[in-house]
JSON list of C-alpha atoms in Angstrom, two decimals:
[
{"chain": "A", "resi": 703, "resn": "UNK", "atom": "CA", "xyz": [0.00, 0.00, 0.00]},
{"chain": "A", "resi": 704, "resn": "UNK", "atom": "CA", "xyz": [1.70, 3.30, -0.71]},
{"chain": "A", "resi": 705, "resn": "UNK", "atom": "CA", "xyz": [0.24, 6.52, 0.86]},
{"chain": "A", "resi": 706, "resn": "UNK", "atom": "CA", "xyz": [-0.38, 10.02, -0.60]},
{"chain": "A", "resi": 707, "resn": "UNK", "atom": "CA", "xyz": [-1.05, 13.12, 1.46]},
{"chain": "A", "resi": 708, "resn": "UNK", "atom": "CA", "xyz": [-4.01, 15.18, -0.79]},
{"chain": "A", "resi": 709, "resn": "UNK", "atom": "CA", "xyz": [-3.35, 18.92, -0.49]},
{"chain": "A", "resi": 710, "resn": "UNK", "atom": "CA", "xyz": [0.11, 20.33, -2.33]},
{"chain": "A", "resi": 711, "resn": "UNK", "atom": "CA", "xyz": [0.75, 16.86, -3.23]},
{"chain": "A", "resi": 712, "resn": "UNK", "atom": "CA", "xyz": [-2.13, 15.39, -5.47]},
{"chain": "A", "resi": 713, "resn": "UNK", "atom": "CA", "xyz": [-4.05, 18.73, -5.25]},
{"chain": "A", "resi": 714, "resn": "UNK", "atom": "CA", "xyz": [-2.14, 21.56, -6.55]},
{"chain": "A", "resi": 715, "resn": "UNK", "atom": "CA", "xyz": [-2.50, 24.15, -3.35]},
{"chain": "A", "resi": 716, "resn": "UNK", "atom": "CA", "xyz": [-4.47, 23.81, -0.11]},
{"chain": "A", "resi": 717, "resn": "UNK", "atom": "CA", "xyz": [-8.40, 22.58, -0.46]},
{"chain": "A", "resi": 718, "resn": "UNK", "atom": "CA", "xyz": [-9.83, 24.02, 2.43]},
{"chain": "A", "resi": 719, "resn": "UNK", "atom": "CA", "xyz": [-8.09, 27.65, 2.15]},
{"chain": "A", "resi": 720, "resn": "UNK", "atom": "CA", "xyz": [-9.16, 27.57, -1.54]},
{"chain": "A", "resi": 721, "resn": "UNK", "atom": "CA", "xyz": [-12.98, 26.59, -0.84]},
{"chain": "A", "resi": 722, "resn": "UNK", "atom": "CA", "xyz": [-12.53, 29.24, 2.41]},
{"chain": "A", "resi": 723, "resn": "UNK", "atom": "CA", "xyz": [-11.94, 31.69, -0.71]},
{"chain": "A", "resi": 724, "resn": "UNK", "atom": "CA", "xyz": [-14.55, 30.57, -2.78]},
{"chain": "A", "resi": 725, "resn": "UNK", "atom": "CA", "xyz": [-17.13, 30.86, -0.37]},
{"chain": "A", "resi": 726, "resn": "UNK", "atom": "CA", "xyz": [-15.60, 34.35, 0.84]},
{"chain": "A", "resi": 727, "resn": "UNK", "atom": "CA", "xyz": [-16.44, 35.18, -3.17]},
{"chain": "A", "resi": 728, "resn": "UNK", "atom": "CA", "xyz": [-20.27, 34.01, -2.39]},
{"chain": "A", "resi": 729, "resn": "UNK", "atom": "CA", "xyz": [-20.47, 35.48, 1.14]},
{"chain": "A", "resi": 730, "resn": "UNK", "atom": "CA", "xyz": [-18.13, 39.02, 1.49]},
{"chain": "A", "resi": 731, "resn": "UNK", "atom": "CA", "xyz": [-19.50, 38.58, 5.18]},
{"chain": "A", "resi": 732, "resn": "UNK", "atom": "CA", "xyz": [-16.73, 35.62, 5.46]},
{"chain": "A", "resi": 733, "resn": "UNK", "atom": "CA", "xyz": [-14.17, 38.46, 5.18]},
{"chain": "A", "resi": 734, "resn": "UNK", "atom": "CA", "xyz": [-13.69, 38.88, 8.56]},
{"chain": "A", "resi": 735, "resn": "UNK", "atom": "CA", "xyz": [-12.17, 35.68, 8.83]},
{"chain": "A", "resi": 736, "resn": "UNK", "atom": "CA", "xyz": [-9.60, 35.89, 6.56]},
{"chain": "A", "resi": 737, "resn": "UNK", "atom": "CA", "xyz": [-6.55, 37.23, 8.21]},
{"chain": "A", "resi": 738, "resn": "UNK", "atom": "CA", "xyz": [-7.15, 34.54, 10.98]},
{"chain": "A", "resi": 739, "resn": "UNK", "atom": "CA", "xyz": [-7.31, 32.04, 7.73]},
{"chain": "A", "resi": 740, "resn": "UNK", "atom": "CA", "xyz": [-4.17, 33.20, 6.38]},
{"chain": "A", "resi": 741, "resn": "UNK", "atom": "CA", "xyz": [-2.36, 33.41, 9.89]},
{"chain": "A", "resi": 742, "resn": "UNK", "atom": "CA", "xyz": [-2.95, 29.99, 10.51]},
{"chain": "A", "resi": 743, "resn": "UNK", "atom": "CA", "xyz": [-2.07, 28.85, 7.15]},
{"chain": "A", "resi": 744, "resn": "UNK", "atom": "CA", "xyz": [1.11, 30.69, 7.22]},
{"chain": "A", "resi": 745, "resn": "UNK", "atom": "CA", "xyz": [1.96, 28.63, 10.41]},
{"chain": "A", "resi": 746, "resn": "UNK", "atom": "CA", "xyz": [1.14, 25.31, 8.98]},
{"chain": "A", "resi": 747, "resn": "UNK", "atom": "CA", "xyz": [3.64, 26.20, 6.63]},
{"chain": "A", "resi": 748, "resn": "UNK", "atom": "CA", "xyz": [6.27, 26.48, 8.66]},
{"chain": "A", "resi": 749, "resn": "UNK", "atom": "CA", "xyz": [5.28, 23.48, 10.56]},
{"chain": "A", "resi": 750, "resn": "UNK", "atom": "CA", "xyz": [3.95, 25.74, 13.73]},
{"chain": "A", "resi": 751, "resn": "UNK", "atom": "CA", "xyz": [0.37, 24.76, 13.75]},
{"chain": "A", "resi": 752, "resn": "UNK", "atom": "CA", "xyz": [-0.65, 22.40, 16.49]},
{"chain": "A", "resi": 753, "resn": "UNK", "atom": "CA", "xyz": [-4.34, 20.34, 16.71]},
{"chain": "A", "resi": 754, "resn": "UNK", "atom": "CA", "xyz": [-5.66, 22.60, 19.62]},
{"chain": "A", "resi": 755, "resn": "UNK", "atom": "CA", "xyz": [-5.19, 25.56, 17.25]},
{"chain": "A", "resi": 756, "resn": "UNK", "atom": "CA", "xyz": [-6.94, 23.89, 14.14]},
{"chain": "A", "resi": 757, "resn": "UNK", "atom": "CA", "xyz": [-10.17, 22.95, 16.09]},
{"chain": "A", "resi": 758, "resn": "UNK", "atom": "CA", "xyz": [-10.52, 26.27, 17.41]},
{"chain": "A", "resi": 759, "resn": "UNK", "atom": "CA", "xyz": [-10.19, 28.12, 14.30]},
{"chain": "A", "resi": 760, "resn": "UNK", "atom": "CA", "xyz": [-12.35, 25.46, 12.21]},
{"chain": "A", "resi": 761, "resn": "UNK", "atom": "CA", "xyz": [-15.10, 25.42, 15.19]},
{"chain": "A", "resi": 762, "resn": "UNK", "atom": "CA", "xyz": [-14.84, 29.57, 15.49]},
{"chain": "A", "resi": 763, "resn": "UNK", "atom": "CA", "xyz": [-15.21, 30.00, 11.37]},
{"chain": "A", "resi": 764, "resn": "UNK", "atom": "CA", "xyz": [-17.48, 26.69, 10.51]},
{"chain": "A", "resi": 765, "resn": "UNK", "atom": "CA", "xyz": [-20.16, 27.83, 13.39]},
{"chain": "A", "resi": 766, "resn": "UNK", "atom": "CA", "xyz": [-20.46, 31.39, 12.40]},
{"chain": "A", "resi": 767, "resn": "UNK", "atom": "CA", "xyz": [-20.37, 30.72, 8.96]},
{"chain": "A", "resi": 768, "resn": "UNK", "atom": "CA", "xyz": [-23.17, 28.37, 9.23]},
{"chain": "A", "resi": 769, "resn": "UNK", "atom": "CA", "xyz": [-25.16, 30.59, 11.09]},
{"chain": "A", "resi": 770, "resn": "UNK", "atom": "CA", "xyz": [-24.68, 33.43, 9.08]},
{"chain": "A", "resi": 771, "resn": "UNK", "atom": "CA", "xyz": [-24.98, 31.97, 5.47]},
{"chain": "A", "resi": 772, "resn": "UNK", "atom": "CA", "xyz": [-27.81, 31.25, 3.51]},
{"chain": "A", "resi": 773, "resn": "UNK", "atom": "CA", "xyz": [-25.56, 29.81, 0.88]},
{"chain": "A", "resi": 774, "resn": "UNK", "atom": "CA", "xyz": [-26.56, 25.57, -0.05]},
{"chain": "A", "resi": 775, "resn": "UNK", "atom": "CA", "xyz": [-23.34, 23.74, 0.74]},
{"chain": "A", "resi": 776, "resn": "UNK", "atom": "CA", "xyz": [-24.29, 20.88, -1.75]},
{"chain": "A", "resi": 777, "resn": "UNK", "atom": "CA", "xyz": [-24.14, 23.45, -5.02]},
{"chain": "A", "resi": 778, "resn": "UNK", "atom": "CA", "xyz": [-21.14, 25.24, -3.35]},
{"chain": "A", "resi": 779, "resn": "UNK", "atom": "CA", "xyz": [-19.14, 21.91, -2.94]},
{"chain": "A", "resi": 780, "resn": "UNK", "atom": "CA", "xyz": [-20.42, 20.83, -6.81]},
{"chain": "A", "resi": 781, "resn": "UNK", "atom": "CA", "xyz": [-19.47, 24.66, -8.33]},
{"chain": "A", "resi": 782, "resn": "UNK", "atom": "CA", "xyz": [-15.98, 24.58, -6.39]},
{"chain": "A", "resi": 783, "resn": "UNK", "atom": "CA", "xyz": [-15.08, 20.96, -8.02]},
{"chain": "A", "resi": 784, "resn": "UNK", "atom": "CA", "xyz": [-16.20, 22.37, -11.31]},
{"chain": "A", "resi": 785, "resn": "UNK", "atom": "CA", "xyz": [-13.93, 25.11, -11.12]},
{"chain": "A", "resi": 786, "resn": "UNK", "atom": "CA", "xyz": [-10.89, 23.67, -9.14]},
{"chain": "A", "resi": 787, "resn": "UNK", "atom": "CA", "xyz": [-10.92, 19.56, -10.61]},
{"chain": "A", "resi": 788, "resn": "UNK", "atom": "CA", "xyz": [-8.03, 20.90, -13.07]},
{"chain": "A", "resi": 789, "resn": "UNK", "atom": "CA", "xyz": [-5.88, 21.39, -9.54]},
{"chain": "A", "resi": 790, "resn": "UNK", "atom": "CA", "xyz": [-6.09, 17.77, -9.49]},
{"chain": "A", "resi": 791, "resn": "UNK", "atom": "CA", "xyz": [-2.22, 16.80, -10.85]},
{"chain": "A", "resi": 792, "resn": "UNK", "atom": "CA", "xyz": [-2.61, 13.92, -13.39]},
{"chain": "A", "resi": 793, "resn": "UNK", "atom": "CA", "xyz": [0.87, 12.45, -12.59]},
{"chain": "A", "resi": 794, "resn": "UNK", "atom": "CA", "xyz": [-0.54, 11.68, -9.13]},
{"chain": "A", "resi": 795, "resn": "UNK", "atom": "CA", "xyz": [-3.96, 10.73, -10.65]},
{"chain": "A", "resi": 796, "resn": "UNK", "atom": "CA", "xyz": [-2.04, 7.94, -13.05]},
{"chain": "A", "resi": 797, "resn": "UNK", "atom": "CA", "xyz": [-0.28, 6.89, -10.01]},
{"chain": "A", "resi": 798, "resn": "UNK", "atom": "CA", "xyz": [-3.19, 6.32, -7.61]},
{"chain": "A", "resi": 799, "resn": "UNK", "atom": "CA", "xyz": [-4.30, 2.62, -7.53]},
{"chain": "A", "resi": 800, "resn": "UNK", "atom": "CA", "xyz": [-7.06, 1.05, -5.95]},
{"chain": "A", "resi": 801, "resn": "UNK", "atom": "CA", "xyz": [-5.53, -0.17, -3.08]},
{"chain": "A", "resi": 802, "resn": "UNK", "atom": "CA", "xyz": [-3.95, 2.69, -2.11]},
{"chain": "A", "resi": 803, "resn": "UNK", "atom": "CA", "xyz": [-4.20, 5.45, 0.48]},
{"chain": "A", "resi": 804, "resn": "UNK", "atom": "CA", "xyz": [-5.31, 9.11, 0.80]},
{"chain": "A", "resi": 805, "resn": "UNK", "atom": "CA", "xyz": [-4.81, 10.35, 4.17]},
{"chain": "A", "resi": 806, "resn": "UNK", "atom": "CA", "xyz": [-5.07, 14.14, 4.01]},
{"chain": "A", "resi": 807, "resn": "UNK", "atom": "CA", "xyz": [-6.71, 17.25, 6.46]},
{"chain": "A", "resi": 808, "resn": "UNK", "atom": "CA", "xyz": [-9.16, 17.54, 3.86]},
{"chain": "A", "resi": 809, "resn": "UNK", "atom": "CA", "xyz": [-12.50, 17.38, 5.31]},
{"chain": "A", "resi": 810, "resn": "UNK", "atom": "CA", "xyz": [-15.10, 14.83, 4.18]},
{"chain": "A", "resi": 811, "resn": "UNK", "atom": "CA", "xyz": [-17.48, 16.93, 2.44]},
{"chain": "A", "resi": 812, "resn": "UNK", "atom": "CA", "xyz": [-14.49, 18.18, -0.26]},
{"chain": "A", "resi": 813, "resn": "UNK", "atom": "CA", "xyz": [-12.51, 14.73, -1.00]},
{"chain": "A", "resi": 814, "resn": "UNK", "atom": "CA", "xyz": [-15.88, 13.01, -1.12]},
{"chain": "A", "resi": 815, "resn": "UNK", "atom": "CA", "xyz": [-17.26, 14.93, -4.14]},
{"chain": "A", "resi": 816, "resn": "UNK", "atom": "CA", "xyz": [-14.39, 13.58, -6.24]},
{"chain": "A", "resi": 817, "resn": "UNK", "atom": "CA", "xyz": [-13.46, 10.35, -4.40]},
{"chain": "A", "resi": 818, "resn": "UNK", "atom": "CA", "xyz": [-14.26, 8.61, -8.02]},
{"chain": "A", "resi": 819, "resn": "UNK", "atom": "CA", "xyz": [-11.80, 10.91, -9.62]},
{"chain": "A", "resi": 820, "resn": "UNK", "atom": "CA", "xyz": [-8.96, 9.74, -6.89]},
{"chain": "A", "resi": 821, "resn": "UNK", "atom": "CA", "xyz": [-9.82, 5.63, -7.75]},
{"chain": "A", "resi": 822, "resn": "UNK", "atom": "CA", "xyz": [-8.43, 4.62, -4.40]},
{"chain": "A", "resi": 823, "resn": "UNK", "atom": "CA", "xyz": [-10.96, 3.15, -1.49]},
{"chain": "A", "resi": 824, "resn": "UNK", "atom": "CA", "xyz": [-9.17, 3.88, 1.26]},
{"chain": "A", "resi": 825, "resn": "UNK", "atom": "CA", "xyz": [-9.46, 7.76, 2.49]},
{"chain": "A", "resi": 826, "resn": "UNK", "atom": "CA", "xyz": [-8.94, 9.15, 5.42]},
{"chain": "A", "resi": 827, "resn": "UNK", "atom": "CA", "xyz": [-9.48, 12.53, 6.28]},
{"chain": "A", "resi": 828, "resn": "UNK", "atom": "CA", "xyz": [-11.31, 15.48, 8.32]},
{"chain": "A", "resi": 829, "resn": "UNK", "atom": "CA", "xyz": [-14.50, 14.22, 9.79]},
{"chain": "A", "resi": 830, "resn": "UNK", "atom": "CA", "xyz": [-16.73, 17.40, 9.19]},
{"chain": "A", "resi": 831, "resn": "UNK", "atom": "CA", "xyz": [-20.51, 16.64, 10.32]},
{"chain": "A", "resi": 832, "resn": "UNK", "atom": "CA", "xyz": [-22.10, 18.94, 7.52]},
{"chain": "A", "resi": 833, "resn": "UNK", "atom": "CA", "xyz": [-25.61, 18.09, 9.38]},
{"chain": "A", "resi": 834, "resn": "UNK", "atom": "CA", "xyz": [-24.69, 18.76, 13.10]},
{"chain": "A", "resi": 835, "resn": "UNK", "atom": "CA", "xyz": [-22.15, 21.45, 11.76]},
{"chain": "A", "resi": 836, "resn": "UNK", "atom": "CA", "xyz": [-19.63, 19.93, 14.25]},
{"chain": "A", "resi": 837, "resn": "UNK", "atom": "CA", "xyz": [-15.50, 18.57, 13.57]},
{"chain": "A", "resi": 838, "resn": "UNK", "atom": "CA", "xyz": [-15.33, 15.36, 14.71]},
{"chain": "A", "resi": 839, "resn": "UNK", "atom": "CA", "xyz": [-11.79, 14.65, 13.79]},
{"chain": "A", "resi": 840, "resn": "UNK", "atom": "CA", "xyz": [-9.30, 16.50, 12.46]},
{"chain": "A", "resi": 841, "resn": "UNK", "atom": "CA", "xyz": [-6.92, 14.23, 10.46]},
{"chain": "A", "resi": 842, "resn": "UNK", "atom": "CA", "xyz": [-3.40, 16.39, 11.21]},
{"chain": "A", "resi": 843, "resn": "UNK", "atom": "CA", "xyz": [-0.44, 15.43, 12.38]},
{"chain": "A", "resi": 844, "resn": "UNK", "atom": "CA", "xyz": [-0.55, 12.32, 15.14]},
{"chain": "A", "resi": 845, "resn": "UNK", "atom": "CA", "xyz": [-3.88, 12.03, 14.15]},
{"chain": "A", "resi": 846, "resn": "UNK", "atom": "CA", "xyz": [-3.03, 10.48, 10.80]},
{"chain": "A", "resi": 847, "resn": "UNK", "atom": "CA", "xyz": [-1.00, 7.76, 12.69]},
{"chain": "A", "resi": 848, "resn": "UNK", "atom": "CA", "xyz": [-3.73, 7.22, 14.90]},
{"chain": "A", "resi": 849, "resn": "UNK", "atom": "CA", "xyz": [-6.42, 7.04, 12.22]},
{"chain": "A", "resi": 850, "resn": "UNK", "atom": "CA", "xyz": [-4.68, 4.83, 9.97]},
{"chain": "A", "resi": 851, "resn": "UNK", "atom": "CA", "xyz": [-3.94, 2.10, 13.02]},
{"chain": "A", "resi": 852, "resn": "UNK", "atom": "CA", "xyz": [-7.03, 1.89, 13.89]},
{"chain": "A", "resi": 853, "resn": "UNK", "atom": "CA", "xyz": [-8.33, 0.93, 10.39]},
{"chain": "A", "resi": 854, "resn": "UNK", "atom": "CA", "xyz": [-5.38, -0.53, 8.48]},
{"chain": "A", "resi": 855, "resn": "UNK", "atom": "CA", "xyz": [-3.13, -3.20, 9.55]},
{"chain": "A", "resi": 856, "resn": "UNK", "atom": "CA", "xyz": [-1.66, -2.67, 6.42]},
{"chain": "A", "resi": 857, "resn": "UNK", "atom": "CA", "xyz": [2.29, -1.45, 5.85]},
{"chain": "A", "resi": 858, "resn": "UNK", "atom": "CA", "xyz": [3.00, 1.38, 4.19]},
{"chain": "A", "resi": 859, "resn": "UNK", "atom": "CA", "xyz": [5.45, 1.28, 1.37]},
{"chain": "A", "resi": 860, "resn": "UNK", "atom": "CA", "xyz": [6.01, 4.94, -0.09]},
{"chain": "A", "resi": 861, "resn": "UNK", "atom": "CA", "xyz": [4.40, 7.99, 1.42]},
{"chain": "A", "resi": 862, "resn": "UNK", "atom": "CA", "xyz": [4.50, 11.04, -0.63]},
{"chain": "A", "resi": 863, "resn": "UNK", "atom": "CA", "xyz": [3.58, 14.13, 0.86]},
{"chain": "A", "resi": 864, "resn": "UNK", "atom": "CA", "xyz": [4.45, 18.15, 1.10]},
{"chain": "A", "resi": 865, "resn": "UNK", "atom": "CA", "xyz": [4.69, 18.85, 4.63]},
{"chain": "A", "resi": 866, "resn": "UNK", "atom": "CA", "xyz": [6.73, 18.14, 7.55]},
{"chain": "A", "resi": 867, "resn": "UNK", "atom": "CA", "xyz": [3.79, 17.80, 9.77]},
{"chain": "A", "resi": 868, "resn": "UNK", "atom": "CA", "xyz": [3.10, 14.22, 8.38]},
{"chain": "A", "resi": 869, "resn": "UNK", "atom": "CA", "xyz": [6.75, 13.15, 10.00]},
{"chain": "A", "resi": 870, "resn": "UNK", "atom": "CA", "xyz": [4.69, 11.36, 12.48]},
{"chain": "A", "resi": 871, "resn": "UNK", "atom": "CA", "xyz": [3.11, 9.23, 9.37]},
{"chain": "A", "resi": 872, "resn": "UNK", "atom": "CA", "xyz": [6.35, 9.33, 7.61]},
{"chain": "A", "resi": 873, "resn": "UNK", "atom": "CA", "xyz": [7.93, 6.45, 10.48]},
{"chain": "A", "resi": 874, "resn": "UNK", "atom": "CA", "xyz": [5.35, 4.27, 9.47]},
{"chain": "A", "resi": 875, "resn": "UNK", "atom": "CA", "xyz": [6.59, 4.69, 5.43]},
{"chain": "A", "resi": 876, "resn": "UNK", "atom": "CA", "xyz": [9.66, 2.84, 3.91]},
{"chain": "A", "resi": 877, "resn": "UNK", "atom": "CA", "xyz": [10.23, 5.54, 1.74]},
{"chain": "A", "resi": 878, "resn": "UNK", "atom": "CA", "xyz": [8.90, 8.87, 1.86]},
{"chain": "A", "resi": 879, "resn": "UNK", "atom": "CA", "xyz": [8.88, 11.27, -1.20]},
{"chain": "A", "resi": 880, "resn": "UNK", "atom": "CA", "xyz": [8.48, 14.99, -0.40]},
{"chain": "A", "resi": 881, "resn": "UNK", "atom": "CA", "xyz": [6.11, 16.51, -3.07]},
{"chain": "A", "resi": 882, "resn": "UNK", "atom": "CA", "xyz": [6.74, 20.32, -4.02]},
{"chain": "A", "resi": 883, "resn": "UNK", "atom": "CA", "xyz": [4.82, 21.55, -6.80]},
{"chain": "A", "resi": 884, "resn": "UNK", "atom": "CA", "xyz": [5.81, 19.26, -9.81]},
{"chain": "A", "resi": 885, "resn": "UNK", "atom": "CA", "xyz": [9.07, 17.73, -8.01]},
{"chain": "A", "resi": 886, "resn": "UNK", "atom": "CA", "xyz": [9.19, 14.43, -6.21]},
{"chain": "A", "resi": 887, "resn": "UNK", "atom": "CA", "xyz": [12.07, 13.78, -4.30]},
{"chain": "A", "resi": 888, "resn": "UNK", "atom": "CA", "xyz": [12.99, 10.73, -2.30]},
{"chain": "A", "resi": 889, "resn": "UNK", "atom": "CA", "xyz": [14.32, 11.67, 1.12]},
{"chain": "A", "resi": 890, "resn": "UNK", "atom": "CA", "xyz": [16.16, 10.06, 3.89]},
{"chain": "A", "resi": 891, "resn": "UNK", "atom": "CA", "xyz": [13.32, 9.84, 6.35]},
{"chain": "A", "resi": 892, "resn": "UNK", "atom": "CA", "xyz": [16.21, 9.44, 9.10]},
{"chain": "A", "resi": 893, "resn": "UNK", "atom": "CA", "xyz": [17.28, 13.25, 9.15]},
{"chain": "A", "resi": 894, "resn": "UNK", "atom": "CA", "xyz": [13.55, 13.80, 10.00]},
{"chain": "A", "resi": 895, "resn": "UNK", "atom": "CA", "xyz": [12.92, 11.36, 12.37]}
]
């Protein structure tokens, strides 16, 4: 089984920030929300986010947004695919086989639109109750390890991903291939670990 992490690595940019945008295009009102957005995307770039901090921002924007908007979340998820399926990188897409893994922070309601697209079965990602507007899990970090344990007995054979935040995942790998833009490059998983 080899493993793929979903945003900057088969998805060309970050899911969730780019639906956050798309909806802030449909709803101005989301505006105030967006240098809290970008604040806590600029420190899961540099590997400075922790879980406590991403459940507290998703809970703080998902609630109010919810409340607030009158916009219907199934033709918002359906327009966004329409417009951002070409972000989809179709050198990952050839590479993805059936028995393989997507284990990503994507929430549910996103990668599920286009799980056909991604031919694999086994996903894991952000458990967003769309319903109960409520996070159930947040798939980040230790979380991934944890997730994938309790489902898979499986071994992991190459991980690719674009973040050092999956070096918990990464000692579970036996080889990991960091992912930036359109280069793959084996690394030694050692000088993380």
């Amino acid at each position: 089984m080899n493993a793929y992490d979903f945003d900057n690595t088969i998805y060309d940019g970050e899911s969730i920030y780019d639906f956050f945008i798309f909806c802030l295009k449909k709803d101005i009102w989301l505006i105030k929300f967006f240098p809290l957005v970008l604040f806590r995307l600029i420190q899961y770039k540099l590997n400075l986010l922790n879980l406590d901090k991403i459940y507290k921002t998703a809970e703080v924007i998902v609630n109010s947004f919810f409340e607030h908007s009158k916009l219907n979340y199934d033709e918002l998820i359906e327009e966004f695919w329409k417009i951002n399926q070409k972000k989809l990188k179709k050198e990952f897409l050839d590479m993805l086989k059936e028995e393989d893994l997507i284990i990503t922070g994507c929430p549910n309601f996103l990668i599920n639109y286009i799980k056909e697209e991604l031919k694999v079965k086994n996903i894991i990602c952000t458990d967003f109750d769309l319903i109960n507007k409520k996070i159930n899990f947040i798939c980040f970090g230790k979380n991934k390890v944890i997730a994938f344990k309790n489902k898979y007995k499986n071994k992991i054979n190459k991980f690719y991903t674009d973040s050092l935040a999956d070096i918990p995942f990464m000692k579970l790998a036996s080889e990991v291939y960091l992912v930036n833009k359109d280069s793959i490059k084996k690394i030694d998983k050692s000088k993380y670990i």
